[in-house]
């Protein structure tokens, strides 16, 4: 993980990646929460996929989260230099997202606590370990 | 003919391997002509084609089939990631079951070496793929989780590759014909921690086909294989509410639907071909199919239960780990293997007396859902 960027990068409209934003100095995940059933998502669609409500409300989540699982990808993929560490993170009170991990090239143990930290040089969301 | 049952009348495949110079049509001709000959049909007897391909150029299927005389019929191409071939099979079977067509070709093809040097490139329009999330990483994630949650060991995962490569020694059409040891598997290059290279399927070029028609309607009904059931579905949302690894529930849900429709339970099934794109995938799938309990898949492969000679062999063909994984062709190669097994034609890899078999294929690559598609079909030899 060569460099961590802490100011929001320019983002193309069709960029499908989870979108982070800085609020009062904290990096948060943007998305929506269903006003009826409370289901959180990293996107803001017109209907809730769980209850069908039209009442999705814009929301932010984090900055803390818990690792569901993690791996280090060590094969080349276009536009990125291996190895890099990835994790599925259950953002507190929010959705599960994929993020890059700032730190050594080691998979995080499931259950590890992480915090949303910023962006990779490619604009990917980045987390780093924050606790046990 | 409506609802009286459907059967596989014939199957065929090309060899599986990196065979760029052959090109799509020649691979297709090998598979399709073998399937037609097996069914005792001419190309002009085919009423419709359902085909699976993922990376093929526009027109791939018609381009492959026209010169052997499959023309002037509906040709429907389906993309369902790794389950494209079995999705085509599912729809072909359904079209016969409801009486829409009588003699249908289910066909699958992929010429992957024309598109990739190594792993499939991540999908840039996907929330995960846009982060460089290549397919091995999702299985690396599952393996990390299984080690943490259930104590699955690296050796148990390696044992899947050892078993399937051993099985492939009896399959002349497989890409890999060399046994490997646990030490060799674990000593191979790390791809996506903790998954090593020999735990990943290779890319491949191949085609596979099956002819499907009404049960009892073929020239030699004793050679038919009954399709007891086939189920196809996309996954549930895969989100923060689940502790299951990706792909577990979709296989379990699809299998439950297929078993119920066939009126069988998992204990009745003698032989399985399942989606072992990566070693941990077979461990997860054997659990989700109900061959063992959740978390017991590592111990299951270690026990020998799923080896040739065991009670319920899994992937007697050598699976994707030995054939390679040409996405569109894979599912129909699995179908062909179970058809050969049930007809007693599997030679050195034959499961003695197999009467009931199952095929499972699961395709992914879409963030946030527990699989793009899964197909489970139950096949029976009644002749």
Short mmCIF file of C-alpha atoms in Angstrom, two decimals:
data_model
loop_
_atom_site.label_atom_id
_atom_site.label_comp_id
_atom_site.label_asym_id
_atom_site.label_seq_id
_atom_site.Cartn_x
_atom_site.Cartn_y
_atom_site.Cartn_z
CA UNK A 1 0.00 0.00 0.00
CA UNK A 2 2.25 2.80 -1.25
CA UNK A 3 0.43 5.97 -0.29
CA UNK A 4 -2.68 7.07 1.54
CA UNK A 5 -4.53 10.11 0.27
CA UNK A 6 -6.64 12.02 2.78
CA UNK A 7 -8.36 14.56 0.57
CA UNK A 8 -11.27 13.39 -1.60
CA UNK A 9 -10.11 12.56 -5.12
CA UNK A 10 -12.02 13.65 -8.19
CA UNK A 11 -14.73 11.10 -8.83
CA UNK A 12 -16.28 10.16 -12.16
CA UNK A 13 -20.06 10.00 -12.12
CA UNK A 14 -20.14 6.31 -13.05
CA UNK A 15 -17.51 5.28 -10.51
CA UNK A 16 -19.12 2.24 -8.86
CA UNK A 17 -16.84 2.14 -5.81
CA UNK A 18 -18.10 2.98 -2.30
CA UNK A 19 -17.87 6.75 -1.82
CA UNK A 20 -16.16 8.22 1.19
CA UNK A 21 -16.43 11.82 2.33
CA UNK A 22 -14.84 13.89 5.08
CA UNK A 23 -17.18 15.26 7.75
CA UNK A 24 -15.75 17.27 10.65
CA UNK A 25 -12.33 15.72 10.13
CA UNK A 26 -13.60 12.16 10.02
CA UNK A 27 -13.71 9.90 6.97
CA UNK A 28 -17.21 8.49 6.56
CA UNK A 29 -18.95 6.21 4.07
CA UNK A 30 -21.83 7.80 2.20
CA UNK A 31 -24.98 5.96 1.21
CA UNK A 32 -28.54 5.64 2.41
CA UNK A 33 -30.70 4.08 5.07
CA UNK A 34 -34.27 2.95 4.62
CA UNK A 35 -36.57 5.28 6.54
CA UNK A 36 -38.95 2.39 7.17
CA UNK A 37 -36.90 -0.75 7.91
CA UNK A 38 -33.49 0.84 8.57
CA UNK A 39 -31.58 -1.18 5.97
CA UNK A 40 -28.27 0.56 5.14
CA UNK A 41 -26.55 0.63 1.75
CA UNK A 42 -23.47 2.23 0.24
CA UNK A 43 -25.65 3.52 -2.59
CA UNK A 44 -28.92 5.44 -2.67
CA UNK A 45 -31.42 3.61 -4.89
CA UNK A 46 -35.05 4.68 -5.26
CA UNK A 47 -36.45 1.68 -3.36
CA UNK A 48 -35.33 -0.39 -0.40
CA UNK A 49 -34.28 -3.89 -1.55
CA UNK A 50 -35.56 -5.41 1.71
CA UNK A 51 -38.97 -3.83 2.37
CA UNK A 52 -39.70 -2.08 -0.93
CA UNK A 53 -40.11 1.32 0.70
CA UNK A 54 -39.56 4.44 -1.39
CA UNK A 55 -38.23 6.15 1.70
CA UNK A 56 -34.47 5.75 1.35
CA UNK A 57 -32.76 8.59 3.16
CA UNK A 58 -29.19 9.75 2.47
CA UNK A 59 -26.91 8.69 5.31
CA UNK A 60 -23.28 8.44 6.36
CA UNK A 61 -21.67 5.52 8.18
CA UNK A 62 -18.49 4.93 10.15
CA UNK A 63 -15.73 5.78 10.56
CA UNK A 64 -15.27 2.52 12.50
CA UNK A 65 -15.85 -0.96 11.21
CA UNK A 66 -15.08 -4.65 11.73
CA UNK A 67 -13.30 -6.95 9.30
CA UNK A 68 -15.45 -9.81 7.97
CA UNK A 69 -12.49 -11.26 6.04
CA UNK A 70 -9.32 -10.24 4.27
CA UNK A 71 -6.72 -11.36 1.74
CA UNK A 72 -3.59 -10.16 -0.01
CA UNK A 73 -3.83 -10.24 -3.80
CA UNK A 74 -0.43 -11.09 -5.24
CA UNK A 75 -1.15 -11.40 -8.97
CA UNK A 76 -1.09 -8.53 -11.45
CA UNK A 77 -4.34 -6.80 -12.31
CA UNK A 78 -4.69 -3.89 -14.73
CA UNK A 79 -3.67 -0.48 -13.30
CA UNK A 80 -2.47 -1.80 -9.95
CA UNK A 81 0.80 -3.19 -8.65
CA UNK A 82 0.63 -6.28 -6.45
CA UNK A 83 0.69 -7.16 -3.69
CA UNK A 84 -2.14 -5.25 -2.04
CA UNK A 85 -4.32 -6.08 0.94
CA UNK A 86 -8.10 -6.12 0.74
CA UNK A 87 -10.80 -6.54 3.35
CA UNK A 88 -14.55 -6.83 3.55
CA UNK A 89 -15.51 -4.41 6.30
CA UNK A 90 -18.82 -4.23 8.13
CA UNK A 91 -18.98 -0.49 8.75
CA UNK A 92 -20.53 0.25 12.17
CA UNK A 93 -24.33 0.48 11.86
CA UNK A 94 -23.81 0.42 8.10
CA UNK A 95 -23.25 -1.83 5.11
CA UNK A 96 -20.43 -4.27 4.24
CA UNK A 97 -17.98 -2.82 1.75
CA UNK A 98 -14.75 -3.88 0.10
CA UNK A 99 -11.78 -1.67 0.93
CA UNK A 100 -8.03 -1.60 0.55
CA UNK A 101 -5.99 -1.88 3.73
CA UNK A 102 -3.27 0.59 4.69
CA UNK A 103 -0.49 -1.39 6.33
CA UNK A 104 1.78 -4.38 5.81
CA UNK A 105 0.99 -7.00 3.16
CA UNK A 106 -0.80 -9.29 5.60
CA UNK A 107 -4.44 -10.35 5.61
CA UNK A 108 -6.29 -8.93 8.62
CA UNK A 109 -7.81 -11.42 11.03
CA UNK A 110 -11.62 -11.48 10.81
CA UNK A 111 -13.05 -9.49 13.70
CA UNK A 112 -10.25 -6.92 13.61
CA UNK A 113 -11.34 -3.36 14.22
CA UNK A 114 -10.57 -0.88 11.46
CA UNK A 115 -11.27 2.75 10.70
CA UNK A 116 -12.04 4.42 7.36
CA UNK A 117 -8.89 6.38 6.54
CA UNK A 118 -9.03 7.84 3.05
CA UNK A 119 -8.22 6.83 -0.49
CA UNK A 120 -5.56 4.88 -2.34
CA UNK A 121 -3.63 6.49 -5.16
CA UNK A 122 -6.23 4.91 -7.46
CA UNK A 123 -9.15 6.37 -5.51
CA UNK A 124 -10.08 3.12 -3.75
CA UNK A 125 -11.55 3.39 -0.24
CA UNK A 126 -8.91 2.61 2.39
CA UNK A 127 -9.16 1.37 5.96
CA UNK A 128 -6.47 0.85 8.56
CA UNK A 129 -6.37 -1.25 11.66
CA UNK A 130 -7.46 0.63 14.76
CA UNK A 131 -7.61 -1.91 17.54
CA UNK A 132 -7.35 -5.59 18.42
CA UNK B 1 -45.12 -33.67 -24.79
CA UNK B 2 -45.66 -31.63 -21.65
CA UNK B 3 -44.30 -32.50 -18.24
CA UNK B 4 -43.70 -36.19 -19.02
CA UNK B 5 -40.03 -35.83 -18.38
CA UNK B 6 -36.88 -34.88 -20.18
CA UNK B 7 -33.67 -36.71 -20.81
CA UNK B 8 -30.16 -36.19 -22.03
CA UNK B 9 -29.93 -38.02 -25.34
CA UNK B 10 -26.26 -37.40 -25.99
CA UNK B 11 -23.22 -35.48 -24.76
CA UNK B 12 -19.90 -34.37 -26.17
CA UNK B 13 -16.91 -32.21 -25.33
CA UNK B 14 -13.69 -31.03 -26.88
CA UNK B 15 -10.45 -31.58 -25.03
CA UNK B 16 -9.78 -28.97 -22.33
CA UNK B 17 -6.60 -26.92 -22.40
CA UNK B 18 -4.81 -23.92 -23.75
CA UNK B 19 -5.44 -24.47 -27.45
CA UNK B 20 -5.60 -21.00 -28.96
CA UNK B 21 -4.69 -22.22 -32.42
CA UNK B 22 -7.84 -24.36 -32.68
CA UNK B 23 -10.23 -21.40 -32.45
CA UNK B 24 -13.86 -21.51 -31.37
CA UNK B 25 -15.51 -23.25 -34.31
CA UNK B 26 -13.29 -26.32 -34.28
CA UNK B 27 -13.74 -26.76 -30.54
CA UNK B 28 -17.48 -26.39 -31.06
CA UNK B 29 -17.55 -28.92 -33.87
CA UNK B 30 -15.79 -31.54 -31.74
CA UNK B 31 -18.24 -31.16 -28.87
CA UNK B 32 -21.41 -30.79 -30.92
CA UNK B 33 -20.78 -33.57 -33.44
CA UNK B 34 -19.92 -35.95 -30.61
CA UNK B 35 -23.17 -35.04 -28.83
CA UNK B 36 -25.24 -35.42 -32.02
CA UNK B 37 -23.62 -38.77 -32.84
CA UNK B 38 -24.20 -39.89 -29.25
CA UNK B 39 -27.88 -38.98 -29.62
CA UNK B 40 -28.14 -40.56 -33.07
CA UNK B 41 -29.27 -37.25 -34.61
CA UNK B 42 -28.38 -35.09 -37.56
CA UNK B 43 -27.76 -31.36 -37.19
CA UNK B 44 -31.03 -30.74 -39.04
CA UNK B 45 -32.91 -32.58 -36.28
CA UNK B 46 -32.12 -29.84 -33.75
CA UNK B 47 -35.07 -27.50 -33.08
CA UNK B 48 -33.30 -24.86 -30.99
CA UNK B 49 -30.00 -24.01 -29.32
CA UNK B 50 -29.44 -22.60 -25.85
CA UNK B 51 -25.82 -21.61 -25.40
CA UNK B 52 -23.61 -20.27 -22.65
CA UNK B 53 -20.59 -18.06 -23.24
CA UNK B 54 -19.13 -15.15 -21.28
CA UNK B 55 -16.22 -13.55 -23.08
CA UNK B 56 -17.16 -14.55 -26.61
CA UNK B 57 -17.46 -11.99 -29.39
CA UNK B 58 -20.95 -11.09 -30.64
CA UNK B 59 -22.22 -13.93 -32.81
CA UNK B 60 -19.90 -16.51 -31.28
CA UNK B 61 -22.47 -19.30 -31.09
CA UNK B 62 -23.91 -19.00 -34.59
CA UNK B 63 -20.38 -18.61 -35.92
CA UNK B 64 -19.45 -21.90 -34.26
CA UNK B 65 -22.44 -23.95 -35.31
CA UNK B 66 -23.39 -22.86 -38.84
CA UNK B 67 -20.79 -24.91 -40.70
CA UNK B 68 -21.93 -28.18 -39.19
CA UNK B 69 -25.47 -27.43 -40.32
CA UNK B 70 -27.19 -26.03 -37.25
CA UNK B 71 -29.04 -23.22 -39.02
CA UNK B 72 -32.57 -21.82 -39.36
CA UNK B 73 -33.39 -22.37 -35.68
CA UNK B 74 -33.64 -20.11 -32.64
CA UNK B 75 -30.18 -19.66 -31.09
CA UNK B 76 -30.30 -18.10 -27.63
CA UNK B 77 -27.09 -17.12 -25.88
CA UNK B 78 -26.98 -16.79 -22.10
CA UNK B 79 -24.35 -15.09 -19.95
CA UNK B 80 -24.43 -16.17 -16.32
CA UNK B 81 -20.74 -16.01 -15.40
CA UNK B 82 -19.31 -19.43 -14.44
CA UNK B 83 -22.81 -20.94 -14.53
CA UNK B 84 -23.48 -19.92 -18.15
CA UNK B 85 -23.24 -23.46 -19.54
CA UNK B 86 -25.52 -25.00 -16.94
CA UNK B 87 -27.90 -22.04 -17.29
CA UNK B 88 -28.15 -22.92 -20.99
CA UNK B 89 -28.75 -26.55 -19.99
CA UNK B 90 -31.45 -25.46 -17.52
CA UNK B 91 -33.28 -23.40 -20.12
CA UNK B 92 -32.92 -26.11 -22.78
CA UNK B 93 -34.43 -28.64 -20.41
CA UNK B 94 -37.24 -26.28 -19.46
CA UNK B 95 -38.05 -25.63 -23.13
CA UNK B 96 -38.50 -29.36 -23.72
CA UNK B 97 -40.36 -29.85 -20.44
CA UNK B 98 -43.02 -27.29 -21.36
CA UNK B 99 -43.28 -28.57 -24.93
CA UNK B 100 -41.84 -25.52 -26.65
CA UNK B 101 -39.23 -27.58 -28.53
CA UNK B 102 -38.49 -31.30 -28.85
CA UNK B 103 -34.81 -31.74 -29.62
CA UNK B 104 -32.65 -29.01 -28.15
CA UNK B 105 -28.90 -28.49 -28.15
CA UNK B 106 -27.44 -27.11 -24.93
CA UNK B 107 -24.04 -25.76 -25.78
CA UNK B 108 -21.18 -23.93 -24.08
CA UNK B 109 -17.93 -22.47 -25.30
CA UNK B 110 -15.09 -20.25 -24.16
CA UNK B 111 -11.80 -19.41 -25.83
CA UNK B 112 -10.12 -17.77 -22.86
CA UNK B 113 -6.55 -17.69 -24.12
CA UNK B 114 -7.73 -15.27 -26.79
CA UNK B 115 -8.68 -12.82 -24.02
CA UNK B 116 -6.40 -13.39 -21.01
CA UNK B 117 -2.80 -14.31 -20.21
CA UNK B 118 -3.64 -15.26 -16.65
CA UNK B 119 -6.48 -14.54 -14.26
CA UNK B 120 -9.67 -12.95 -15.55
CA UNK B 121 -9.41 -9.16 -15.30
CA UNK B 122 -11.59 -7.53 -12.63
CA UNK B 123 -14.81 -5.98 -13.93
CA UNK B 124 -14.37 -2.21 -13.98
CA UNK B 125 -18.09 -1.41 -13.69
CA UNK B 126 -18.46 -3.41 -10.47
CA UNK B 127 -18.02 -1.82 -7.01
CA UNK B 128 -15.52 -4.52 -6.03
CA UNK B 129 -14.01 -5.12 -9.46
CA UNK B 130 -13.25 -1.41 -9.83
CA UNK B 131 -10.94 -1.81 -6.83
CA UNK B 132 -8.83 -4.46 -8.61
CA UNK B 133 -10.72 -7.32 -6.98
CA UNK B 134 -9.76 -10.30 -9.15
CA UNK B 135 -11.70 -13.57 -8.66
CA UNK B 136 -8.96 -15.31 -6.62
CA UNK B 137 -9.36 -12.62 -3.96
CA UNK B 138 -12.95 -13.53 -3.20
CA UNK B 139 -11.93 -17.13 -2.58
CA UNK B 140 -8.93 -15.91 -0.58
CA UNK B 141 -11.44 -14.02 1.58
CA UNK B 142 -13.53 -17.17 2.02
CA UNK B 143 -10.47 -19.21 2.93
CA UNK B 144 -9.30 -16.62 5.49
CA UNK B 145 -12.76 -16.65 7.03
CA UNK B 146 -12.93 -20.48 7.09
CA UNK B 147 -9.56 -20.75 8.79
CA UNK B 148 -10.73 -18.25 11.42
CA UNK B 149 -14.26 -19.50 11.95
CA UNK B 150 -13.98 -23.27 11.48
CA UNK B 151 -10.26 -24.01 11.77
CA UNK B 152 -10.03 -25.26 8.20
CA UNK B 153 -6.35 -25.93 7.54
CA UNK B 154 -4.14 -25.15 4.57
CA UNK B 155 -3.56 -28.91 4.28
CA UNK B 156 -7.29 -29.62 4.03
CA UNK B 157 -7.65 -27.06 1.26
CA UNK B 158 -4.62 -28.50 -0.54
CA UNK B 159 -6.17 -31.95 -0.26
CA UNK B 160 -8.95 -30.84 -2.64
CA UNK B 161 -6.36 -30.14 -5.34
CA UNK B 162 -4.52 -33.38 -4.58
CA UNK B 163 -7.74 -35.40 -4.88
CA UNK B 164 -9.01 -33.74 -8.04
CA UNK B 165 -5.67 -33.90 -9.81
CA UNK B 166 -5.50 -37.58 -8.88
CA UNK B 167 -8.98 -38.13 -10.31
CA UNK B 168 -7.96 -36.42 -13.57
CA UNK B 169 -5.34 -39.10 -14.21
CA UNK B 170 -8.31 -41.10 -15.52
CA UNK B 171 -9.68 -38.27 -17.66
CA UNK B 172 -7.89 -37.97 -21.02
CA UNK B 173 -9.74 -34.70 -21.78
CA UNK B 174 -8.44 -32.83 -18.72
CA UNK B 175 -5.82 -30.09 -19.07
CA UNK B 176 -3.63 -31.33 -16.19
CA UNK B 177 -2.43 -34.93 -16.07
CA UNK B 178 0.04 -34.82 -13.25
CA UNK B 179 -0.62 -35.67 -9.64
CA UNK B 180 0.43 -33.18 -6.97
CA UNK B 181 1.21 -33.55 -3.28
CA UNK B 182 0.00 -31.41 -0.39
CA UNK B 183 3.54 -30.06 -0.08
CA UNK B 184 3.66 -29.10 -3.76
CA UNK B 185 0.27 -27.41 -3.56
CA UNK B 186 1.22 -25.38 -0.49
CA UNK B 187 4.68 -24.66 -1.89
CA UNK B 188 3.34 -23.18 -5.12
CA UNK B 189 3.25 -19.41 -5.52
CA UNK B 190 0.84 -17.47 -3.29
CA UNK B 191 -2.00 -15.93 -5.34
CA UNK B 192 -4.52 -14.56 -2.83
CA UNK B 193 -3.66 -15.40 0.78
CA UNK B 194 -3.99 -18.22 1.74
CA UNK B 195 -4.79 -19.60 -1.74
CA UNK B 196 -1.75 -20.81 -3.69
CA UNK B 197 -1.43 -21.27 -7.44
CA UNK B 198 -2.18 -25.01 -7.48
CA UNK B 199 -5.43 -24.26 -5.64
CA UNK B 200 -6.67 -22.14 -8.56
CA UNK B 201 -8.20 -23.45 -11.76
CA UNK B 202 -6.38 -22.63 -14.99
CA UNK B 203 -7.93 -20.78 -17.88
CA UNK B 204 -8.79 -22.96 -20.87
CA UNK B 205 -10.28 -23.13 -24.34
CA UNK B 206 -13.03 -25.70 -24.81
CA UNK B 207 -16.58 -26.46 -25.85
CA UNK B 208 -19.17 -28.90 -24.52
CA UNK B 209 -22.67 -29.89 -25.55
CA UNK B 210 -25.70 -31.98 -24.64
CA UNK B 211 -28.75 -32.94 -26.67
CA UNK B 212 -31.96 -32.83 -24.66
CA UNK B 213 -35.31 -34.28 -25.61
CA UNK B 214 -38.42 -35.95 -24.24
CA UNK B 215 -37.80 -38.90 -21.95
CA UNK B 216 -38.05 -42.13 -23.91
CA UNK B 217 -38.09 -40.33 -27.25
CA UNK B 218 -34.59 -40.98 -28.50
CA UNK B 219 -33.44 -43.64 -30.93
CA UNK B 220 -31.97 -45.67 -28.06
CA UNK B 221 -33.93 -44.86 -24.88
CA UNK B 222 -31.74 -47.22 -22.84
CA UNK B 223 -28.89 -44.76 -23.33
CA UNK B 224 -30.86 -41.78 -22.06
CA UNK B 225 -30.11 -40.07 -18.78
CA UNK B 226 -33.20 -38.72 -17.03
CA UNK B 227 -33.13 -35.12 -15.87
CA UNK B 228 -34.90 -35.51 -12.55
CA UNK B 229 -34.72 -31.80 -11.81
CA UNK B 230 -32.88 -28.58 -12.52
CA UNK B 231 -32.89 -25.38 -10.46
CA UNK B 232 -31.47 -21.98 -11.35
CA UNK B 233 -31.43 -18.82 -9.26
CA UNK B 234 -29.44 -15.72 -8.42
CA UNK B 235 -28.18 -15.16 -4.90
CA UNK B 236 -29.60 -13.34 -1.91
CA UNK B 237 -28.07 -10.00 -1.03
CA UNK B 238 -24.66 -10.73 0.50
CA UNK B 239 -24.28 -8.04 3.13
CA UNK B 240 -23.52 -7.13 6.73
CA UNK B 241 -26.37 -9.31 7.98
CA UNK B 242 -24.68 -12.60 7.11
CA UNK B 243 -21.74 -14.45 8.60
CA UNK B 244 -21.82 -17.00 5.77
CA UNK B 245 -19.03 -16.74 3.25
CA UNK B 246 -19.88 -15.60 -0.23
CA UNK B 247 -21.65 -18.28 -2.27
CA UNK B 248 -22.71 -20.59 0.56
CA UNK B 249 -26.40 -19.76 0.71
CA UNK B 250 -26.98 -19.63 -3.04
CA UNK B 251 -25.69 -23.20 -3.41
CA UNK B 252 -27.69 -24.41 -0.41
CA UNK B 253 -30.88 -22.70 -1.63
CA UNK B 254 -30.52 -23.98 -5.20
CA UNK B 255 -29.66 -27.50 -4.06
CA UNK B 256 -32.67 -27.61 -1.74
CA UNK B 257 -34.92 -26.61 -4.65
CA UNK B 258 -33.36 -29.23 -6.96
CA UNK B 259 -33.51 -32.03 -4.39
CA UNK B 260 -37.14 -31.28 -3.58
CA UNK B 261 -38.15 -31.17 -7.24
CA UNK B 262 -36.38 -34.49 -7.83
CA UNK B 263 -37.79 -36.07 -4.68
CA UNK B 264 -34.35 -37.11 -3.49
CA UNK B 265 -32.14 -36.34 -0.54
CA UNK B 266 -28.41 -35.75 -0.68
CA UNK B 267 -27.68 -39.21 0.77
CA UNK B 268 -29.25 -40.79 -2.31
CA UNK B 269 -26.77 -39.21 -4.71
CA UNK B 270 -23.84 -41.40 -5.80
CA UNK B 271 -21.61 -38.91 -7.62
CA UNK B 272 -21.22 -35.13 -7.89
CA UNK B 273 -19.55 -32.69 -10.25
CA UNK B 274 -19.20 -29.35 -8.45
CA UNK B 275 -17.71 -25.92 -8.99
CA UNK B 276 -14.14 -26.21 -7.67
CA UNK B 277 -12.70 -23.10 -9.33
CA UNK B 278 -10.64 -22.80 -6.15
CA UNK B 279 -10.03 -25.43 -3.48
CA UNK B 280 -11.98 -23.60 -0.79
CA UNK B 281 -14.88 -23.46 -3.26
CA UNK B 282 -15.25 -27.24 -3.20
CA UNK B 283 -15.07 -27.27 0.61
CA UNK B 284 -17.83 -24.65 0.86
CA UNK B 285 -19.92 -26.34 -1.84
CA UNK B 286 -19.84 -29.81 -0.34
CA UNK B 287 -21.26 -28.27 2.84
CA UNK B 288 -23.87 -26.21 1.02
CA UNK B 289 -24.97 -29.27 -0.97
CA UNK B 290 -25.55 -31.02 2.36
CA UNK B 291 -22.90 -33.72 1.97
CA UNK B 292 -21.64 -32.56 5.36
CA UNK B 293 -22.53 -29.92 7.95
CA UNK B 294 -21.49 -26.25 7.86
CA UNK B 295 -17.82 -26.01 8.80
CA UNK B 296 -17.13 -29.71 8.19
CA UNK B 297 -16.01 -29.44 4.54
CA UNK B 298 -12.30 -29.52 5.35
CA UNK B 299 -12.64 -32.70 7.38
CA UNK B 300 -14.90 -34.20 4.70
CA UNK B 301 -12.27 -34.08 1.96
CA UNK B 302 -9.65 -35.37 4.40
CA UNK B 303 -11.86 -38.35 5.26
CA UNK B 304 -11.85 -39.71 1.70
CA UNK B 305 -15.66 -39.61 1.51
CA UNK B 306 -15.46 -37.50 -1.66
CA UNK B 307 -12.57 -39.39 -3.33
CA UNK B 308 -13.00 -42.05 -5.99
CA UNK B 309 -13.48 -45.16 -3.88
CA UNK B 310 -15.27 -43.13 -1.20
CA UNK B 311 -18.99 -43.17 -0.51
CA UNK B 312 -19.87 -40.04 -2.53
CA UNK B 313 -17.11 -39.09 -4.99
CA UNK B 314 -16.96 -35.40 -5.89
CA UNK B 315 -15.42 -34.33 -9.19
CA UNK B 316 -14.36 -37.72 -10.58
CA UNK B 317 -13.42 -35.86 -13.78
CA UNK B 318 -10.79 -33.91 -11.86
CA UNK B 319 -13.06 -30.88 -11.77
CA UNK B 320 -12.21 -27.36 -12.81
CA UNK B 321 -8.89 -27.68 -10.99
CA UNK B 322 -7.85 -30.28 -13.60
CA UNK B 323 -9.89 -29.42 -16.69
CA UNK B 324 -9.34 -25.69 -16.38
CA UNK B 325 -12.32 -23.37 -16.44
CA UNK B 326 -13.53 -22.17 -19.83
CA UNK B 327 -16.59 -20.50 -18.31
CA UNK B 328 -19.27 -21.25 -20.90
CA UNK B 329 -18.06 -24.81 -21.48
CA UNK B 330 -17.58 -25.82 -17.85
CA UNK B 331 -21.18 -26.54 -16.91
CA UNK B 332 -21.85 -28.76 -19.89
CA UNK B 333 -18.58 -30.61 -19.30
CA UNK B 334 -19.88 -31.33 -15.80
CA UNK B 335 -23.17 -32.55 -17.31
CA UNK B 336 -21.25 -34.75 -19.79
CA UNK B 337 -19.17 -36.26 -16.99
CA UNK B 338 -22.21 -37.21 -14.92
CA UNK B 339 -23.95 -38.60 -18.03
CA UNK B 340 -20.91 -40.79 -18.75
CA UNK B 341 -20.73 -41.86 -15.10
CA UNK B 342 -24.40 -42.87 -15.03
CA UNK B 343 -24.05 -44.77 -18.29
CA UNK B 344 -20.98 -46.64 -17.02
CA UNK B 345 -18.70 -45.04 -19.63
CA UNK B 346 -16.21 -43.29 -17.35
CA UNK B 347 -13.48 -45.94 -17.66
CA UNK B 348 -10.68 -45.49 -15.11
CA UNK B 349 -12.59 -42.87 -13.16
CA UNK B 350 -15.91 -44.75 -13.07
CA UNK B 351 -17.90 -44.63 -9.84
CA UNK B 352 -19.11 -48.24 -9.68
CA UNK B 353 -22.87 -48.62 -9.98
CA UNK B 354 -23.62 -44.87 -10.00
CA UNK B 355 -27.36 -44.38 -10.63
CA UNK B 356 -28.03 -40.87 -9.34
CA UNK B 357 -25.73 -37.91 -9.93
CA UNK B 358 -25.76 -34.18 -9.35
CA UNK B 359 -24.10 -31.19 -11.00
CA UNK B 360 -23.56 -27.82 -9.32
CA UNK B 361 -22.16 -24.68 -10.93
CA UNK B 362 -21.97 -21.26 -9.31
CA UNK B 363 -21.02 -18.01 -10.98
CA UNK B 364 -20.05 -14.71 -9.43
CA UNK B 365 -18.27 -11.47 -9.99
CA UNK B 366 -21.01 -9.08 -8.85
CA UNK B 367 -20.48 -7.21 -5.58
CA UNK B 368 -23.13 -7.38 -2.89
CA UNK B 369 -25.00 -10.48 -4.04
CA UNK B 370 -24.38 -14.07 -3.01
CA UNK B 371 -23.64 -15.19 -6.57
CA UNK B 372 -24.84 -14.15 -10.03
CA UNK B 373 -26.30 -17.59 -10.66
CA UNK B 374 -26.24 -21.15 -9.41
CA UNK B 375 -27.55 -24.24 -11.16
CA UNK B 376 -28.05 -27.60 -9.51
CA UNK B 377 -29.40 -30.50 -11.56
CA UNK B 378 -30.14 -34.07 -10.53
CA UNK B 379 -29.63 -36.77 -13.16
CA UNK B 380 -30.59 -40.44 -13.07
CA UNK B 381 -29.88 -43.53 -15.12
CA UNK B 382 -32.98 -45.63 -15.28
CA UNK B 383 -32.25 -47.89 -18.24
#
